[in-house]
Amino acid sequence: MPSSLLQNRVLPTGEIIATSSRGLFFGNRGGRLHDPSTRTLLSRRWTSKRWICCCLSFKGRQRQVMGPGYTELFFLDEVTALASGHRPCFECRRQDAKAFGAAFSQGQDAPAPLKADAIDMILHEERLARPRPFLVPDEIKALPDGTMVLSDDQVLALRDGATWAWSEDGYRLDKPIAELAKIKGASVELVTPPSIVAALRHGFQPIWHPSAA
């Protein structure tokens, strides 16, 4: 019999784990990643370049999680979803998606708003890029709120001049951004895709988990 604890929670770094903690959003990566008979993940982690972040409730629709359809994935909050390379859904979160698309296009210096397929193509290339970019102190201090970085194996979210340590249950206030930027020998990697960082810099406001209030 399959375990009741399903592997469907997305980390900021994009990996998918099993946890009993609840999230504020769900989404998908284009199709089914699991075996519906066992409700366990298969080897692949996406079926298309369209990785989206959806609201938990929309028009009364109900689904069996990890049933015969696509694989439902869950996120602590939108900041987490963005860091892992997911974007707002144009169906259930249309206004948010339009705001994201406008900011994303501005960040790419596009002459006209980019279509969803073009956004997904850019994001997919960045999701696959390795190693992640390493940041120097001036770059760290210039990052917009909502960006996530990795330092000493801890994912940190940046907000209001401070870093917030991410966990499956929420955030914990860690240290001022300026302090992170001046730690000698620190290796700080950018987790949030660069194009999404640019969208945050151009005004997109993601939804945070209440623990980062």
Short mmCIF file of C-alpha atoms in Angstrom, two decimals:
data_model
loop_
_atom_site.label_atom_id
_atom_site.label_comp_id
_atom_site.label_asym_id
_atom_site.label_seq_id
_atom_site.Cartn_x
_atom_site.Cartn_y
_atom_site.Cartn_z
CA MET A 1 0.00 0.00 0.00
CA PRO A 2 1.34 3.50 -0.80
CA SER A 3 2.24 5.84 2.02
CA SER A 4 -0.28 8.56 2.82
CA LEU A 5 2.62 11.05 2.79
CA LEU A 6 2.99 11.96 -0.88
CA GLN A 7 6.14 13.29 -2.52
CA ASN A 8 4.66 16.49 -3.93
CA ARG A 9 6.12 19.46 -2.05
CA VAL A 10 8.53 21.68 -4.01
CA LEU A 11 11.67 23.15 -2.44
CA PRO A 12 12.98 26.58 -3.49
CA THR A 13 15.80 24.74 -5.28
CA GLY A 14 13.28 22.80 -7.37
CA GLU A 15 13.54 19.37 -5.76
CA ILE A 16 10.34 17.59 -4.75
CA ILE A 17 10.03 16.05 -1.29
CA ALA A 18 7.43 14.44 0.98
CA THR A 19 6.33 16.43 4.02
CA SER A 20 3.27 16.80 6.21
CA SER A 21 3.61 20.61 6.17
CA ARG A 22 0.94 22.53 4.27
CA GLY A 23 1.52 25.17 1.62
CA LEU A 24 -0.36 28.21 0.29
CA PHE A 25 -0.21 27.31 -3.42
CA PHE A 26 -0.18 24.36 -5.75
CA GLY A 27 0.82 23.92 -9.38
CA ASN A 28 2.22 21.53 -11.95
CA ARG A 29 4.95 21.00 -14.52
CA GLY A 30 2.80 20.18 -17.50
CA GLY A 31 1.63 16.60 -16.92
CA ARG A 32 1.89 13.43 -14.87
CA LEU A 33 5.16 12.73 -13.08
CA HIS A 34 3.82 9.89 -10.94
CA ASP A 35 2.51 6.35 -11.14
CA PRO A 36 -1.22 6.67 -10.35
CA SER A 37 -1.41 3.10 -9.06
CA THR A 38 1.19 3.73 -6.34
CA ARG A 39 0.95 7.55 -6.16
CA THR A 40 4.74 7.76 -6.19
CA LEU A 41 6.97 9.87 -8.41
CA LEU A 42 8.67 8.39 -11.45
CA SER A 43 12.14 9.48 -12.57
CA ARG A 44 11.17 12.53 -14.62
CA ARG A 45 10.51 15.89 -12.96
CA TRP A 46 8.64 17.72 -15.74
CA THR A 47 6.75 16.93 -18.93
CA SER A 48 6.83 20.41 -20.49
CA LYS A 49 8.41 23.83 -20.08
CA ARG A 50 5.17 25.19 -18.60
CA TRP A 51 5.74 25.21 -14.83
CA ILE A 52 2.91 27.07 -13.14
CA CYS A 53 1.78 28.17 -9.67
CA CYS A 54 -1.96 28.02 -8.99
CA CYS A 55 -4.35 28.93 -6.19
CA LEU A 56 -5.58 26.11 -3.97
CA SER A 57 -9.25 26.74 -4.74
CA PHE A 58 -10.77 27.70 -8.11
CA LYS A 59 -14.41 27.55 -9.21
CA GLY A 60 -15.15 24.67 -6.84
CA ARG A 61 -13.00 22.22 -8.76
CA GLN A 62 -11.90 19.11 -6.87
CA ARG A 63 -9.16 16.66 -7.75
CA GLN A 64 -7.75 13.43 -6.42
CA VAL A 65 -4.14 14.34 -5.61
CA MET A 66 -1.75 12.15 -7.60
CA GLY A 67 -4.65 10.45 -9.37
CA PRO A 68 -4.92 9.67 -13.09
CA GLY A 69 -4.28 13.27 -14.21
CA TYR A 70 -1.32 15.60 -13.93
CA THR A 71 0.87 15.65 -10.81
CA GLU A 72 -0.21 18.28 -8.29
CA LEU A 73 2.74 20.02 -6.65
CA PHE A 74 2.60 22.26 -3.59
CA PHE A 75 4.57 25.30 -2.40
CA LEU A 76 5.04 27.02 0.94
CA ASP A 77 4.25 30.34 -0.77
CA GLU A 78 4.67 32.18 -4.05
CA VAL A 79 8.20 33.28 -3.17
CA THR A 80 9.12 29.58 -3.00
CA ALA A 81 7.32 28.81 -6.26
CA LEU A 82 9.14 31.60 -8.09
CA ALA A 83 12.51 30.49 -6.72
CA SER A 84 11.90 26.99 -8.07
CA GLY A 85 11.07 28.40 -11.50
CA HIS A 86 7.27 28.33 -11.47
CA ARG A 87 5.22 31.34 -12.62
CA PRO A 88 1.58 32.39 -11.92
CA CYS A 89 -1.09 30.50 -13.85
CA PHE A 90 -2.95 32.51 -16.52
CA GLU A 91 -6.24 30.68 -15.80
CA CYS A 92 -6.81 30.61 -12.06
CA ARG A 93 -4.54 33.58 -11.24
CA ARG A 94 -5.04 35.72 -14.31
CA GLN A 95 -4.48 39.14 -12.75
CA ASP A 96 -1.34 37.98 -10.96
CA ALA A 97 -0.11 36.34 -14.15
CA LYS A 98 -0.66 39.52 -16.16
CA ALA A 99 1.23 41.57 -13.57
CA PHE A 100 4.03 39.01 -13.57
CA GLY A 101 4.15 38.94 -17.38
CA ALA A 102 4.41 42.73 -17.55
CA ALA A 103 7.23 42.89 -14.98
CA PHE A 104 8.99 39.91 -16.56
CA SER A 105 8.85 41.55 -20.00
CA GLN A 106 10.23 44.80 -18.61
CA GLY A 107 13.07 42.86 -17.01
CA GLN A 108 13.93 41.39 -20.41
CA ASP A 109 13.75 44.81 -22.13
CA ALA A 110 11.16 43.32 -24.45
CA PRO A 111 9.56 45.83 -26.88
CA ALA A 112 6.14 44.24 -26.24
CA PRO A 113 4.70 41.99 -23.52
CA LEU A 114 6.03 38.46 -23.86
CA LYS A 115 3.63 35.58 -24.43
CA ALA A 116 3.48 32.72 -21.92
CA ASP A 117 5.42 30.35 -24.20
CA ALA A 118 8.28 32.85 -24.53
CA ILE A 119 8.40 33.33 -20.75
CA ASP A 120 8.42 29.57 -20.22
CA MET A 121 11.27 29.11 -22.69
CA ILE A 122 13.45 31.65 -20.87
CA LEU A 123 12.63 30.16 -17.47
CA HIS A 124 13.33 26.61 -18.59
CA GLU A 125 16.82 27.50 -19.79
CA GLU A 126 17.53 29.16 -16.44
CA ARG A 127 16.13 26.25 -14.45
CA LEU A 128 18.53 23.86 -16.17
CA ALA A 129 21.57 26.12 -15.92
CA ARG A 130 24.32 24.84 -13.61
CA PRO A 131 26.20 25.87 -11.64
CA ARG A 132 23.99 28.53 -10.15
CA PRO A 133 25.38 32.08 -10.29
CA PHE A 134 27.63 33.04 -7.39
CA LEU A 135 27.07 36.53 -6.00
CA VAL A 136 29.54 39.16 -4.86
CA PRO A 137 28.66 41.48 -1.95
CA ASP A 138 27.41 44.38 -4.09
CA GLU A 139 25.14 42.02 -6.04
CA ILE A 140 23.68 40.60 -2.81
CA LYS A 141 22.87 44.05 -1.45
CA ALA A 142 21.19 45.01 -4.74
CA LEU A 143 18.79 42.04 -4.90
CA PRO A 144 15.07 42.86 -4.69
CA ASP A 145 12.71 41.57 -2.01
CA GLY A 146 11.41 38.10 -2.81
CA THR A 147 14.74 36.80 -4.10
CA MET A 148 16.12 33.57 -2.64
CA VAL A 149 19.79 32.68 -2.22
CA LEU A 150 21.71 29.69 -0.88
CA SER A 151 24.37 30.15 1.80
CA ASP A 152 25.98 27.32 3.78
CA ASP A 153 23.28 24.91 2.55
CA GLN A 154 20.53 27.18 3.92
CA VAL A 155 18.04 28.81 1.59
CA LEU A 156 17.46 32.44 2.56
CA ALA A 157 14.72 34.75 1.33
CA LEU A 158 15.39 38.48 1.19
CA ARG A 159 12.86 40.95 2.56
CA ASP A 160 12.98 44.44 4.11
CA GLY A 161 16.75 44.49 4.49
CA ALA A 162 16.90 41.10 6.21
CA THR A 163 17.35 37.45 5.31
CA TRP A 164 14.75 34.88 6.30
CA ALA A 165 15.75 31.22 6.67
CA TRP A 166 13.37 29.01 4.70
CA SER A 167 11.95 25.73 6.02
CA GLU A 168 9.07 23.45 5.07
CA ASP A 169 6.95 25.08 7.79
CA GLY A 170 7.80 28.73 7.20
CA TYR A 171 10.47 31.37 7.69
CA ARG A 172 12.74 32.37 10.55
CA LEU A 173 14.39 35.78 10.74
CA ASP A 174 18.10 35.18 10.18
CA LYS A 175 20.43 38.17 9.68
CA PRO A 176 20.58 41.57 7.96
CA ILE A 177 21.34 41.40 4.23
CA ALA A 178 24.33 43.69 4.79
CA GLU A 179 25.78 41.18 7.27
CA LEU A 180 25.40 38.32 4.77
CA ALA A 181 27.11 40.41 2.10
CA LYS A 182 30.18 41.15 4.23
CA ILE A 183 30.88 37.65 5.61
CA LYS A 184 34.38 36.83 4.40
CA GLY A 185 34.68 33.64 2.42
CA ALA A 186 30.92 33.22 2.13
CA SER A 187 29.73 31.50 -1.02
CA VAL A 188 26.28 32.82 -1.83
CA GLU A 189 24.42 31.30 -4.78
CA LEU A 190 21.41 32.80 -6.52
CA VAL A 191 18.47 30.38 -6.30
CA THR A 192 15.69 32.45 -7.89
CA PRO A 193 16.06 32.43 -11.70
CA PRO A 194 17.70 35.66 -12.95
CA SER A 195 14.72 36.58 -15.15
CA ILE A 196 12.40 36.35 -12.14
CA VAL A 197 14.81 38.47 -10.10
CA ALA A 198 14.48 41.06 -12.87
CA ALA A 199 10.66 40.80 -12.67
CA LEU A 200 10.82 41.37 -8.90
CA ARG A 201 13.08 44.37 -9.52
CA HIS A 202 10.47 45.73 -11.94
CA GLY A 203 7.71 45.63 -9.38
CA PHE A 204 6.15 42.17 -9.21
CA GLN A 205 4.96 41.54 -5.64
CA PRO A 206 4.83 37.83 -4.70
CA ILE A 207 2.69 36.44 -1.90
CA TRP A 208 4.65 35.52 1.23
CA HIS A 209 3.92 32.94 3.93
CA PRO A 210 2.63 34.69 7.08
CA SER A 211 5.72 33.58 9.04
CA ALA A 212 7.74 36.23 7.15
CA ALA A 213 5.49 39.07 8.32
#
